[in-house]
Coordinates of N, CA, C and O in Angstrom, one line a residue:
M1 N -52.4 161.8 39.1 CA -52.2 163.5 39.5 C -52.2 164.6 37.8 O -52.3 163.0 36.8
D2 N -52.0 165.1 38.9 CA -52.5 166.4 37.4 C -51.4 166.8 37.4 O -50.0 166.3 38.2
R3 N -50.3 167.6 35.8 CA -48.9 168.1 35.7 C -48.6 169.0 36.7 O -47.6 169.3 37.4
R4 N -49.9 169.7 37.9 CA -49.9 170.5 39.1 C -49.3 170.0 40.2 O -49.7 170.3 40.8
G5 N -49.5 168.3 40.4 CA -49.5 167.7 41.8 C -50.6 167.8 41.7 O -50.6 166.8 43.1
K6 N -52.1 168.6 41.7 CA -53.5 168.1 42.2 C -53.5 166.6 42.0 O -53.9 166.1 40.5
N7 N -54.8 166.1 42.8 CA -55.3 164.9 42.6 C -56.6 165.3 41.7 O -57.4 165.9 42.1
T8 N -56.8 164.6 40.3 CA -57.4 164.9 40.0 C -58.9 164.4 39.7 O -59.8 163.9 38.9
I9 N -58.1 162.3 39.8 CA -59.6 161.2 40.3 C -60.7 161.8 41.2 O -61.6 161.4 40.6
G10 N -60.5 162.2 42.3 CA -61.8 162.1 43.1 C -63.0 163.7 42.6 O -63.1 163.5 42.5
L11 N -61.7 164.4 42.2 CA -62.5 165.4 41.2 C -63.8 165.1 39.6 O -64.4 165.1 39.6
R12 N -63.0 163.8 39.4 CA -62.7 162.8 37.8 C -64.5 161.8 38.6 O -65.3 162.8 37.7
K13 N -64.0 161.6 39.8 CA -65.3 160.8 40.4 C -66.8 161.4 40.9 O -67.7 161.4 40.1
L14 N -66.6 161.8 41.2 CA -67.7 163.1 41.6 C -68.3 163.9 40.4 O -69.3 164.3 40.5
T15 N -67.9 164.3 39.0 CA -68.4 165.2 38.3 C -68.9 163.9 37.3 O -70.4 164.8 36.8
T16 N -67.6 162.7 37.6 CA -68.9 162.1 36.6 C -70.4 161.4 37.7 O -71.4 161.4 37.0
S17 N -70.3 161.7 38.7 CA -71.1 160.8 39.3 C -72.8 161.6 39.0 O -73.9 161.1 39.2
V18 N -71.9 163.1 38.7 CA -73.3 164.0 39.1 C -74.0 164.4 37.9 O -74.8 163.8 37.1
L19 N -72.9 164.2 36.3 CA -73.7 164.3 35.5 C -74.3 162.5 35.4 O -75.1 163.5 34.4
F20 N -74.1 161.5 36.4 CA -75.0 160.2 36.1 C -76.5 161.2 36.8 O -77.0 160.6 36.3
L21 N -77.0 161.4 38.2 CA -77.3 161.5 38.8 C -78.6 162.3 38.0 O -79.9 161.9 38.2
C22 N -77.9 163.9 37.0 CA -78.5 164.4 35.7 C -79.4 163.9 35.1 O -80.1 164.3 34.7
F23 N -78.3 162.3 34.4 CA -78.2 162.2 33.3 C -79.7 161.1 34.1 O -81.5 161.8 32.8
V24 N -80.2 160.0 34.4 CA -80.8 159.6 35.2 C -82.0 160.6 35.8 O -83.2 160.4 35.4
N25 N -82.4 161.7 36.5 CA -82.7 162.5 36.9 C -83.7 163.4 35.7 O -85.4 163.2 35.1
L26 N -83.1 163.6 34.1 CA -83.7 163.7 33.1 C -84.2 162.7 32.5 O -85.6 162.8 32.0
C27 N -84.2 161.3 32.7 CA -84.8 160.3 32.0 C -85.8 160.0 33.0 O -87.1 158.4 32.4
A28 N -86.2 159.9 34.3 CA -87.0 159.6 34.5 C -87.9 159.5 34.8 O -88.8 158.7 34.5
G29 N -89.0 159.9 33.9 CA -90.3 160.7 33.2 C -90.4 159.6 31.8 O -91.7 160.0 31.1
Y30 N -89.3 158.8 31.3 CA -89.2 159.0 29.2 C -89.1 157.2 29.6 O -88.9 156.3 29.9
P31 N -90.8 156.9 29.0 CA -89.9 154.5 28.8 C -89.0 155.0 28.5 O -88.2 155.1 27.8
Q32 N -89.0 153.7 28.8 CA -87.2 152.8 27.8 C -87.7 152.6 26.9 O -88.7 151.9 25.9
G33 N -87.0 152.2 25.3 CA -87.0 152.2 24.4 C -87.8 153.1 23.4 O -88.0 152.7 22.2
G34 N -88.6 154.4 24.1 CA -88.3 155.2 23.4 C -90.1 155.4 22.8 O -90.7 154.1 23.4
A35 N -90.5 156.5 21.9 CA -91.9 156.4 22.2 C -92.7 154.8 21.6 O -94.0 154.9 21.3
S36 N -91.7 154.0 20.7 CA -92.7 152.7 21.0 C -92.8 152.1 21.7 O -94.4 151.5 20.9
Q37 N -92.7 151.9 22.1 CA -93.3 151.1 23.8 C -93.4 152.1 24.2 O -93.8 153.1 24.3
D38 N -95.0 151.4 24.9 CA -95.8 151.6 25.4 C -95.7 152.3 26.9 O -95.0 151.9 28.0
R39 N -95.6 153.8 27.4 CA -95.9 154.1 28.9 C -97.0 153.4 30.0 O -97.6 151.9 29.6
E40 N -96.3 152.8 31.2 CA -96.4 152.5 31.9 C -98.4 153.1 32.6 O -98.2 154.0 32.5
S41 N -98.9 151.8 32.6 CA -100.2 153.1 32.7 C -101.3 151.9 34.5 O -102.5 152.3 34.1
D42 N -100.7 151.0 35.0 CA -101.7 150.1 36.1 C -101.1 152.2 37.4 O -100.2 152.4 37.6
P43 N -102.5 151.8 37.6 CA -103.4 153.7 38.8 C -101.0 153.5 40.0 O -101.3 154.3 40.2
L44 N -101.2 151.7 40.2 CA -101.2 151.5 41.7 C -99.1 152.6 41.4 O -98.4 152.8 41.9
V45 N -98.5 152.3 40.5 CA -97.2 151.2 39.9 C -97.0 152.9 39.2 O -96.3 153.5 39.6
L46 N -98.2 154.2 38.8 CA -98.3 155.4 37.7 C -98.1 156.1 39.2 O -97.6 157.3 39.6
K47 N -99.2 155.8 40.4 CA -98.9 156.9 41.7 C -97.6 156.2 43.1 O -96.6 157.3 42.8
K48 N -96.6 155.2 42.3 CA -95.6 155.7 43.1 C -94.1 155.8 42.2 O -93.6 156.6 43.2
L49 N -94.5 155.7 41.1 CA -93.4 156.8 40.8 C -94.3 158.3 40.6 O -92.5 159.0 41.1
S50 N -95.0 158.6 40.8 CA -94.8 160.2 41.4 C -94.4 160.5 42.5 O -94.2 160.9 42.8
W51 N -94.6 159.8 43.2 CA -94.2 160.0 44.5 C -92.7 160.0 44.7 O -92.3 161.3 45.1
F52 N -92.5 159.4 43.8 CA -90.8 158.8 43.6 C -90.4 159.3 43.8 O -88.8 160.6 44.0
Q53 N -90.6 160.3 42.4 CA -90.2 161.3 41.4 C -90.2 162.6 42.1 O -89.4 163.8 42.0
D54 N -91.1 162.7 42.9 CA -91.4 164.2 43.6 C -90.7 165.1 44.5 O -90.6 165.7 45.2
Q55 N -89.7 163.6 45.4 CA -89.2 163.0 46.5 C -87.6 164.0 46.5 O -86.1 164.7 47.0
K56 N -86.8 163.7 45.4 CA -85.9 164.9 44.7 C -84.1 164.5 45.5 O -83.6 163.9 45.1
F57 N -84.4 164.0 47.0 CA -83.0 163.9 47.2 C -83.5 162.9 48.6 O -84.6 162.1 49.5
G58 N -81.8 161.7 48.3 CA -82.3 160.7 49.2 C -81.4 160.3 49.1 O -80.2 160.7 48.9
L59 N -81.6 159.3 50.3 CA -79.8 157.9 50.2 C -80.3 156.7 50.1 O -81.1 156.3 50.5
M60 N -79.0 156.0 49.2 CA -78.5 155.4 48.7 C -77.7 154.4 49.1 O -76.7 154.9 49.0
M61 N -77.9 153.9 50.1 CA -76.9 153.1 51.0 C -75.6 151.8 50.3 O -77.8 150.5 50.3
H62 N -75.4 151.4 49.8 CA -74.7 150.2 49.5 C -73.5 150.0 51.0 O -72.9 150.4 51.4
W63 N -74.1 149.0 51.1 CA -73.5 148.2 52.6 C -73.6 146.9 53.1 O -74.1 146.1 53.0
G64 N -72.6 145.8 53.6 CA -71.7 144.5 54.1 C -70.7 144.3 53.8 O -70.2 145.6 54.1
P65 N -70.0 143.1 53.9 CA -69.2 143.0 54.0 C -68.0 143.4 53.8 O -67.5 143.9 54.5
Y66 N -68.2 144.0 52.2 CA -67.3 144.8 51.7 C -66.9 146.1 52.4 O -66.2 146.6 51.9
S67 N -67.8 146.7 53.5 CA -67.7 147.5 54.0 C -66.0 147.4 55.5 O -65.8 148.9 55.4
Q68 N -66.0 145.7 55.8 CA -64.3 146.4 56.5 C -63.4 146.6 56.1 O -62.5 146.6 56.3
W69 N -63.7 146.2 54.1 CA -61.8 146.6 54.0 C -62.1 148.3 53.0 O -61.2 149.3 53.1
G70 N -63.5 149.0 53.1 CA -63.6 150.0 52.8 C -63.1 150.9 51.6 O -62.6 151.6 50.9
V71 N -63.7 149.3 50.6 CA -64.4 149.1 49.4 C -65.1 149.6 48.3 O -66.1 149.9 48.9
V72 N -64.8 150.3 47.4 CA -65.7 150.3 47.0 C -67.5 149.4 46.1 O -66.9 148.3 45.3
E73 N -68.1 148.4 47.1 CA -69.2 147.7 47.1 C -68.6 147.0 46.5 O -67.1 146.1 46.2
S74 N -69.2 145.9 45.6 CA -68.9 144.2 44.7 C -67.6 145.3 43.5 O -67.4 144.3 42.9
W75 N -68.0 146.7 43.7 CA -66.4 146.4 42.0 C -66.0 145.8 42.5 O -64.6 145.8 41.3
M76 N -65.6 145.6 43.6 CA -63.9 145.1 44.2 C -63.9 143.3 42.4 O -62.6 142.9 43.4
L77 N -64.6 143.5 42.7 CA -65.4 141.5 42.2 C -64.4 141.7 40.9 O -64.3 141.4 40.1
C78 N -65.0 143.1 39.9 CA -64.5 143.6 38.6 C -62.6 143.0 38.2 O -62.0 143.4 38.9
S79 N -62.9 141.6 36.8 CA -61.1 141.6 37.0 C -61.1 142.6 36.1 O -59.4 142.7 36.0
E80 N -61.1 143.6 35.8 CA -60.6 144.9 35.0 C -59.8 145.4 35.8 O -59.8 145.7 38.2
D81 N -58.2 146.2 35.5 CA -58.3 146.9 36.8 C -58.0 147.9 36.8 O -57.4 148.8 36.5
E82 N -59.0 149.0 36.3 CA -59.6 149.9 36.4 C -59.0 151.3 37.8 O -58.6 150.2 38.2
L83 N -59.2 152.2 37.3 CA -58.1 153.1 38.7 C -59.8 153.3 39.7 O -58.8 152.9 40.8
W84 N -60.7 152.9 39.3 CA -60.9 152.9 40.7 C -62.0 152.3 41.1 O -62.2 151.4 42.4
C85 N -61.8 150.6 40.7 CA -61.8 149.3 41.4 C -60.2 149.0 42.0 O -60.2 147.3 41.4
Q86 N -59.3 149.3 42.0 CA -57.4 148.4 42.0 C -57.5 147.8 42.9 O -58.1 148.9 44.6
R87 N -57.2 146.3 43.7 CA -57.1 146.7 44.5 C -55.5 146.1 44.9 O -55.2 146.4 44.7
N88 N -55.8 145.6 45.7 CA -54.1 145.5 46.9 C -54.3 143.9 47.0 O -52.4 144.5 47.9
M89 N -54.5 143.7 45.6 CA -53.0 142.4 45.4 C -52.6 141.7 44.3 O -54.1 142.9 43.7
D90 N -51.8 141.1 43.9 CA -51.5 140.8 42.4 C -52.2 139.3 41.5 O -52.4 139.3 40.5
N91 N -52.6 138.6 42.7 CA -53.8 138.2 41.6 C -54.6 138.0 43.1 O -55.3 137.9 43.4
Y92 N -55.3 138.0 41.7 CA -57.2 137.9 41.1 C -57.9 136.5 42.2 O -59.0 136.8 42.6
V93 N -57.5 136.1 41.8 CA -58.3 134.3 41.9 C -58.1 134.5 44.1 O -59.8 134.1 44.4
E94 N -57.3 134.9 44.4 CA -56.9 134.7 46.0 C -57.7 136.1 46.9 O -58.1 135.4 47.5
Y95 N -57.6 136.6 45.9 CA -58.5 137.9 46.5 C -59.7 137.8 46.3 O -60.8 137.9 47.6
C96 N -60.5 137.1 45.6 CA -61.4 136.5 45.1 C -62.3 136.3 46.3 O -63.2 136.0 47.4
I97 N -61.5 134.5 46.6 CA -61.5 133.6 48.1 C -61.5 134.8 49.6 O -62.9 134.5 49.6
K98 N -60.7 135.5 49.4 CA -60.5 136.2 51.0 C -62.3 137.6 50.7 O -61.8 137.9 52.0
Y99 N -62.0 137.9 49.8 CA -63.4 138.8 49.9 C -64.3 137.9 50.2 O -65.5 138.8 51.1
E100 N -64.6 136.7 49.5 CA -66.2 136.6 50.1 C -65.8 135.7 51.8 O -67.3 135.1 51.8
R101 N -64.0 136.2 51.9 CA -64.6 135.4 53.3 C -65.0 136.9 54.2 O -64.9 135.7 55.5
L102 N -65.1 137.5 53.6 CA -65.6 138.0 55.0 C -66.9 137.9 55.2 O -67.4 139.3 56.6
K103 N -67.5 137.4 55.2 CA -68.6 136.8 55.6 C -68.1 136.2 56.8 O -69.3 136.2 58.3
E104 N -66.8 135.7 57.4 CA -66.9 135.1 58.4 C -66.3 136.6 60.0 O -66.6 135.3 61.0
T105 N -65.8 137.6 58.7 CA -66.0 138.2 60.1 C -66.9 139.9 60.5 O -66.3 140.7 61.1
F106 N -67.9 140.0 59.3 CA -69.0 140.7 58.8 C -69.8 140.4 60.5 O -70.1 139.6 60.8
N107 N -69.5 141.4 61.4 CA -70.4 141.3 61.9 C -70.7 143.3 63.0 O -70.2 143.6 63.7
P108 N -72.1 143.8 62.2 CA -72.3 145.0 62.6 C -72.9 145.1 64.4 O -74.4 145.8 63.7
V109 N -71.7 145.2 64.7 CA -73.0 145.0 66.2 C -73.0 147.2 66.3 O -74.7 146.7 67.4
K110 N -72.8 147.6 65.9 CA -72.3 148.6 66.3 C -73.4 149.2 65.0 O -73.9 150.2 65.4
F111 N -73.9 148.8 64.4 CA -74.4 149.3 63.5 C -76.4 150.2 64.6 O -76.5 149.0 65.0
D112 N -76.5 151.2 63.9 CA -77.5 152.0 64.7 C -78.7 152.0 63.4 O -78.2 153.8 62.9
P113 N -78.7 151.7 63.1 CA -80.0 151.6 61.9 C -81.1 153.7 62.3 O -81.0 154.5 61.3
E114 N -80.9 153.6 63.6 CA -82.1 154.6 64.2 C -80.9 156.2 63.7 O -81.3 157.0 63.1
S115 N -80.3 155.8 64.6 CA -79.4 157.5 63.7 C -78.4 157.7 62.6 O -78.5 159.2 62.0
W116 N -78.8 156.3 61.4 CA -78.3 156.6 60.2 C -79.1 158.0 59.7 O -79.6 158.4 58.8
A117 N -81.4 156.6 59.9 CA -81.6 157.8 59.1 C -82.5 159.2 59.5 O -82.2 159.6 59.6
A118 N -82.7 159.3 61.1 CA -82.4 160.6 61.9 C -81.3 161.5 61.5 O -81.6 162.6 60.8
A119 N -79.5 160.8 60.8 CA -78.8 162.1 59.0 C -79.4 162.4 59.0 O -79.1 163.3 58.4
A120 N -80.4 161.3 58.5 CA -80.6 161.9 56.9 C -81.7 162.4 56.7 O -82.0 163.1 55.4
R121 N -82.6 161.9 57.2 CA -84.0 163.3 57.8 C -82.7 164.7 58.2 O -83.4 165.6 58.0
Y122 N -82.7 164.6 59.5 CA -81.7 165.9 59.9 C -81.3 166.7 58.3 O -80.6 167.7 58.1
A123 N -80.3 165.7 57.5 CA -80.0 166.7 56.3 C -80.8 166.7 55.2 O -80.9 167.6 54.2
G124 N -82.2 166.5 55.0 CA -83.0 167.0 54.3 C -83.7 165.9 53.0 O -84.1 166.0 52.6
M125 N -83.2 164.9 52.5 CA -83.6 163.8 53.1 C -85.3 162.7 52.4 O -85.4 163.2 53.9
K126 N -86.0 162.5 51.3 CA -86.9 162.5 52.3 C -87.6 160.8 51.9 O -88.5 160.5 51.1
Y127 N -86.2 159.6 51.2 CA -86.1 158.6 51.7 C -84.6 157.8 51.7 O -83.5 158.2 51.9
L128 N -84.8 156.5 51.5 CA -83.9 155.9 52.4 C -84.4 154.6 50.4 O -85.0 154.1 51.3
V129 N -82.7 154.0 50.7 CA -83.2 152.8 49.9 C -81.5 151.8 49.8 O -80.2 152.5 50.4
F130 N -82.4 150.9 50.8 CA -81.1 149.8 51.8 C -80.6 148.9 50.3 O -81.9 148.3 50.5
T131 N -79.7 148.8 50.2 CA -79.1 147.4 48.5 C -79.0 146.4 49.8 O -77.6 146.6 50.9
T132 N -80.0 145.4 49.5 CA -80.2 143.5 49.9 C -79.0 142.9 49.6 O -78.7 141.9 50.3
K133 N -78.7 142.9 48.6 CA -78.5 142.5 47.6 C -76.9 143.1 46.6 O -78.1 143.6 45.4
H134 N -76.4 142.6 46.3 CA -75.6 143.5 45.7 C -74.8 142.5 44.9 O -75.1 141.2 44.8
H135 N -74.3 143.7 44.1 CA -73.6 142.7 42.0 C -72.7 141.4 42.8 O -72.8 139.8 42.6
E136 N -72.2 141.4 44.1 CA -70.9 140.3 44.8 C -71.9 138.9 45.1 O -71.5 138.1 45.7
E137 N -73.3 138.7 45.8 CA -75.3 138.4 46.2 C -74.9 138.0 47.3 O -74.8 137.6 47.8
F138 N -73.8 139.3 48.3 CA -74.5 138.9 49.6 C -76.3 139.4 50.3 O -75.6 140.2 49.9
C139 N -76.3 138.5 51.0 CA -77.4 138.6 50.5 C -77.3 139.2 52.8 O -77.4 138.8 53.4
M140 N -78.5 140.3 52.8 CA -78.6 141.4 53.6 C -80.1 140.5 54.6 O -80.2 142.2 55.2
F141 N -80.2 139.5 53.8 CA -81.4 139.1 54.4 C -81.2 137.4 54.8 O -80.9 136.7 54.2
D142 N -82.8 137.2 55.6 CA -82.3 135.7 55.2 C -83.3 135.3 54.0 O -84.0 135.6 53.8
T143 N -82.1 133.7 54.0 CA -83.3 133.1 52.5 C -82.0 131.1 52.8 O -81.4 131.3 53.3
R144 N -83.1 130.6 52.4 CA -82.2 129.4 51.8 C -82.1 129.3 50.4 O -81.5 128.1 50.4
Q145 N -82.2 130.1 50.1 CA -81.3 130.4 48.7 C -79.8 130.0 48.8 O -78.6 129.7 47.6
T146 N -79.5 130.0 49.6 CA -77.6 130.6 49.6 C -77.2 130.3 51.2 O -77.8 131.2 52.0
D147 N -75.8 129.8 51.2 CA -75.0 130.3 52.6 C -74.8 131.6 52.7 O -73.9 132.0 53.7
Y148 N -73.9 132.4 51.4 CA -74.2 133.9 52.2 C -75.1 134.9 52.1 O -75.1 135.8 51.4
R149 N -75.3 134.9 53.6 CA -76.0 136.2 54.2 C -76.0 136.4 55.5 O -74.5 135.4 55.7
I150 N -76.3 137.3 55.7 CA -76.0 137.3 57.2 C -76.5 137.0 57.9 O -75.1 136.1 59.3
T151 N -77.9 135.8 57.6 CA -78.1 135.2 58.7 C -77.4 133.2 59.0 O -77.9 132.9 59.9
D152 N -76.6 133.8 58.4 CA -75.9 132.9 58.3 C -74.7 131.8 59.6 O -74.5 132.7 59.7
V153 N -74.5 130.1 59.7 CA -73.7 130.1 60.9 C -72.8 130.9 60.9 O -72.1 130.5 62.2
G154 N -72.5 131.0 59.5 CA -70.3 131.1 59.4 C -70.2 132.6 59.5 O -69.6 133.3 59.2
C155 N -71.5 133.4 60.1 CA -71.7 135.3 59.8 C -72.2 135.4 61.3 O -72.6 135.3 61.6
P156 N -71.1 135.8 61.8 CA -71.1 136.6 63.4 C -71.7 137.2 63.7 O -72.9 136.9 64.0

């Protein structure tokens, strides 16, 4: 809260997000590491990069067991106590254990990807990126590498 009693945290987060996206958009056409590094030369990669850069407006979706708590993706596992990722528990280790057990109650039977895609299309979005594995390592796909996945028998 500022001295007038206004909530400035939301505005700061929004402003920071917009500035970050502007920065990413400005830097998208430049190679990493400056002029000394070679630019991409593979024609297929260049074609895909050109397509993506022309899309401009899209949806990047982070969604998984953590959505049951309404928290900011897996940043809730940060041990830092920042305002934007504060937890509702005093014991960090206990919190992490409960967080990882969210898999046991994650059952997105009402998930309707067609309606999400239709809403994005209606809003004018040109693409959708669905994060299938985020920082906390929960897999939204089948794999034999871990039981921390949506297709595990312990995940409804």
